[in-house]
Coordinates of C-alpha atoms in Angstrom, one line a residue:
X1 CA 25.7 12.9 -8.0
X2 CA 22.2 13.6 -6.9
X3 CA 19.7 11.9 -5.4
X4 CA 18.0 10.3 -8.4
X5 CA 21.5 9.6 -9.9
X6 CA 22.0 7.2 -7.2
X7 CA 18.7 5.4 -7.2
X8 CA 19.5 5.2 -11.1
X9 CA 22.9 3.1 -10.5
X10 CA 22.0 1.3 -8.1
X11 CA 18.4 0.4 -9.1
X12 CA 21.0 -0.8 -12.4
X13 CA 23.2 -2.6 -10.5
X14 CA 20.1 -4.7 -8.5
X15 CA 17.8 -5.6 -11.8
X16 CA 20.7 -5.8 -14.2
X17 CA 19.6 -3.4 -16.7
X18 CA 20.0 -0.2 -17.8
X19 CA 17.3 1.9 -16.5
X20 CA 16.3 4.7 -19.5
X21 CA 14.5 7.2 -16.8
X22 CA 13.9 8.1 -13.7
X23 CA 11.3 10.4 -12.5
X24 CA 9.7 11.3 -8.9
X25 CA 6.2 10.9 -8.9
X26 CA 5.0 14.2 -7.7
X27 CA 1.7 13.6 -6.8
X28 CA 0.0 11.2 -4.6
X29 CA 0.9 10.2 -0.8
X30 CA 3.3 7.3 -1.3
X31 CA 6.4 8.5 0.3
X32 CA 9.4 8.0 -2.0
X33 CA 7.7 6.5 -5.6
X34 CA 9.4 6.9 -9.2
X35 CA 8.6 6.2 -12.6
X36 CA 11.3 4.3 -13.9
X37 CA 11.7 3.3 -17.9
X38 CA 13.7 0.3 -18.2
X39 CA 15.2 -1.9 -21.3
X40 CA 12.7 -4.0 -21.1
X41 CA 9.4 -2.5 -19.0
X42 CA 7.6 0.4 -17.4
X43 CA 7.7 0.5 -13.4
X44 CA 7.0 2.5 -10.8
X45 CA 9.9 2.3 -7.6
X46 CA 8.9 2.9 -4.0
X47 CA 11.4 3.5 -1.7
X48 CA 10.7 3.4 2.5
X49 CA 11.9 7.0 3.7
X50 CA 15.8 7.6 4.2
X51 CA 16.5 5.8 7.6
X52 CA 12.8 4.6 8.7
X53 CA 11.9 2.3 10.6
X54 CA 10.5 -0.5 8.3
X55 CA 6.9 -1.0 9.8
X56 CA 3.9 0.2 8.7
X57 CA 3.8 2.2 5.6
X58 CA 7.6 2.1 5.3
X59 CA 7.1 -1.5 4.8
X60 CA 7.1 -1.4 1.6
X61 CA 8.3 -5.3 0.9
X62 CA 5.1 -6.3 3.1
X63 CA 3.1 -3.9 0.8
X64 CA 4.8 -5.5 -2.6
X65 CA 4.3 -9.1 -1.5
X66 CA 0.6 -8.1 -0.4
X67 CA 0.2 -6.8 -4.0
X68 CA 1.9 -9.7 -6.0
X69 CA -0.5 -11.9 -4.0
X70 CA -3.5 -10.2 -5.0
X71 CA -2.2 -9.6 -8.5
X72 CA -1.5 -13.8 -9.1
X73 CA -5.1 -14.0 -7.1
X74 CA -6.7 -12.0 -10.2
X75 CA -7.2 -8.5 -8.4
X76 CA -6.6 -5.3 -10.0
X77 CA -3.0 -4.9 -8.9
X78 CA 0.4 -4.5 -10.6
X79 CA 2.6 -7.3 -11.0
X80 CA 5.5 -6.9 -8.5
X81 CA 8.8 -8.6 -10.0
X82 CA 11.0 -7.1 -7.6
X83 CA 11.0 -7.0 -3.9
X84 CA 14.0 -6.7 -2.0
X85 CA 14.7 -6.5 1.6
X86 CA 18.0 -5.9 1.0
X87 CA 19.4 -2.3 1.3
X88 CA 21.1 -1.9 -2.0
X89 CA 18.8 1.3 -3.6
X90 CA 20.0 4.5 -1.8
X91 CA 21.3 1.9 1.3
X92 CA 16.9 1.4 1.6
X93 CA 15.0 -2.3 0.5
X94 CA 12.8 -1.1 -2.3
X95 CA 9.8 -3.5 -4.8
X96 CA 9.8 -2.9 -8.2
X97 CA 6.5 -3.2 -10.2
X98 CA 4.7 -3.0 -13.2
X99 CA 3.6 0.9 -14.3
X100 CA 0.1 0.0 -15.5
X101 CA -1.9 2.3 -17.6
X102 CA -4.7 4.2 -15.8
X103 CA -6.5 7.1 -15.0
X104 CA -6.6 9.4 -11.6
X105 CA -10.1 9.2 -9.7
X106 CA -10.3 13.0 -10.2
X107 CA -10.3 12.8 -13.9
X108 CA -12.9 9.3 -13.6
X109 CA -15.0 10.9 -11.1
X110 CA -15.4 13.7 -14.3
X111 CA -16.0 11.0 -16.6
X112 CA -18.0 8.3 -14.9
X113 CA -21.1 8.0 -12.6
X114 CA -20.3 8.0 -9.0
X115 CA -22.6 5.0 -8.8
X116 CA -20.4 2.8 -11.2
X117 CA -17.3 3.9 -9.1
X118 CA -18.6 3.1 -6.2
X119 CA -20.5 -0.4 -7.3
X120 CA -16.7 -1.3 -8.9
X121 CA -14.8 -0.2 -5.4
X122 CA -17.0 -2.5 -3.7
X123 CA -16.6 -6.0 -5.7
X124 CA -13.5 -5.4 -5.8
X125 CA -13.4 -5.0 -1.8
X126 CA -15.4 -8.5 -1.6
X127 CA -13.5 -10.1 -3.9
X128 CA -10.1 -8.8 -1.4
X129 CA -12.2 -9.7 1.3
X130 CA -13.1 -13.3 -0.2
X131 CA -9.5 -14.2 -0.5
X132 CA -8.5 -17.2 1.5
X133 CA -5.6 -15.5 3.8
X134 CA -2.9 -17.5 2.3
X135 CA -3.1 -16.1 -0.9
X136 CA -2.6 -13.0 0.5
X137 CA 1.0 -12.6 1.1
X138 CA 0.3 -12.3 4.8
X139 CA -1.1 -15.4 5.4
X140 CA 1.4 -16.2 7.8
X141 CA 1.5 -13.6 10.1
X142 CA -0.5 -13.2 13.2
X143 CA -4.0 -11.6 13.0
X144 CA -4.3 -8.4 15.0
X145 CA -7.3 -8.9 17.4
X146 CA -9.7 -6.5 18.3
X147 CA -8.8 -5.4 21.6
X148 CA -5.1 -4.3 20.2
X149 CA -7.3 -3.0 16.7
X150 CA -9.1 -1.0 19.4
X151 CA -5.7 0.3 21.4
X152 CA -4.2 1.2 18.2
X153 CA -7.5 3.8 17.2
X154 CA -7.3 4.8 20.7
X155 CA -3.6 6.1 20.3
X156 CA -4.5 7.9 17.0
X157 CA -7.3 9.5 18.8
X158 CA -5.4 10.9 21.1
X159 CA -2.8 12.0 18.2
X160 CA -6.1 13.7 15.8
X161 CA -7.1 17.1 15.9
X162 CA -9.6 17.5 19.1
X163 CA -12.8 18.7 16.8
X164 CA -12.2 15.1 14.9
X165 CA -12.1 13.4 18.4
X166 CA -15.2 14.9 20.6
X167 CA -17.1 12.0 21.2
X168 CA -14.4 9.2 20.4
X169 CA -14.2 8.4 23.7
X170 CA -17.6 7.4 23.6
X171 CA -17.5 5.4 20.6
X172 CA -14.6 3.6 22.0
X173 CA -16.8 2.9 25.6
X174 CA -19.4 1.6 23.4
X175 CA -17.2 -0.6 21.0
X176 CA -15.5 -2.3 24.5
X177 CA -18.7 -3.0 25.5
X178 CA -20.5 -4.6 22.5
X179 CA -17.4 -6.3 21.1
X180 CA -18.1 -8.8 18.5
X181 CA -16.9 -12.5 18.8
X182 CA -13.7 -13.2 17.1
X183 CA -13.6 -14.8 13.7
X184 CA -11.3 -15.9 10.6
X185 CA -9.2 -13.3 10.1
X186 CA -9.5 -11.4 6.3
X187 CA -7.2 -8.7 4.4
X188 CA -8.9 -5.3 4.2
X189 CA -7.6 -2.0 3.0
X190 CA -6.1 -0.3 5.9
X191 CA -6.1 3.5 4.0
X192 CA -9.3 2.5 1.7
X193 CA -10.6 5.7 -0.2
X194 CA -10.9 6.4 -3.8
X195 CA -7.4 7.9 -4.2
X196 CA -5.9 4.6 -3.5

């Protein structure tokens, strides 16, 4: 049985259905994603990597109930009708959601005016932004303040190729030194460019 044979039965055995297809999704940075045709629907599966820990983007439960939040809130998300923390697909937690119909930026950056993308990308960041924080999904978890925000940038710095970095130490002296007062926290796309 390979790999996808086993995400098959199992992803079966946890939604109760039998699941027509499954297919990795070979482009795109998401890790471990699938198209899967169901009885009943069109998803797409994302899986956390094969013994990860689950933080950051192998937290892909945090990531489904983010995006069932926004999608009940009226963003342009999937619905997610699945999220499970429980390791029953390939022994990994796994959300299920909706496959919604779509187009790659590369092929609407051929097709529409960079202005309308961009004028789109940004109501639909102020209309994230604008979300009270309990209808995020995350409401209940602590806000990160800008001092560990700030330690967290530092580390990558150190981690990014040196001709990316040259005068980050600078910006970071500067930031320490002008930092702004704390306020309400709000969701904001942690990896925002057009891809995603």
């Amino acid at each position: 049985m390979n790999g996808e044979d086993k995400i098959r039965g199992d992803l079966e055995k946890a939604i109760g259905q039998r699941i027509r297809s499954i297919e990795a999704i070979p482009e795109g940075h998401s890790g471990f994603t699938y198209f899967v045709e169901a009885e009943d629907n069109r998803y797409v599966l994302r899986l956390p990597p094969p013994g990860a820990r689950i933080a950051g983007t192998a937290d892909v439960m945090r990531q489904g109930r983010i995006m069932q939040a926004l999608h009940e809130a009226g963003l342009p998300t999937p619905n997610v009708p699945v999220i499970s923390d429980e390791p029953i697909v390939d022994g990994r937690p796994f959300i299920l959601m909706e496959r919604v119909q779509g187009m790659r930026i590369e092929k609407t950056a051929q097709e529409q005016e960079p202005k309308a993308i961009a004028s789109n990308a940004i109501d639909v960041l102020k209309r994230l932004q604008a979300l009270p924080l309990e209808q995020t999904g995350i409401g209940g978890e602590d806000a990160v303040t800008l001092q560990v925000e700030m330690m967290r940038w530092a580390m990558l710095m150190k981690r990014a190729p040196e001709e990316l970095t040259q005068r980050a130490g600078e910006l970071a002296g500067l930031l320490a030194a002008q930092l702004p007062v704390e306020r309400m926290p709000t969701l904001v796309h942690g990896d925002y460019h057009y891809g995603n």
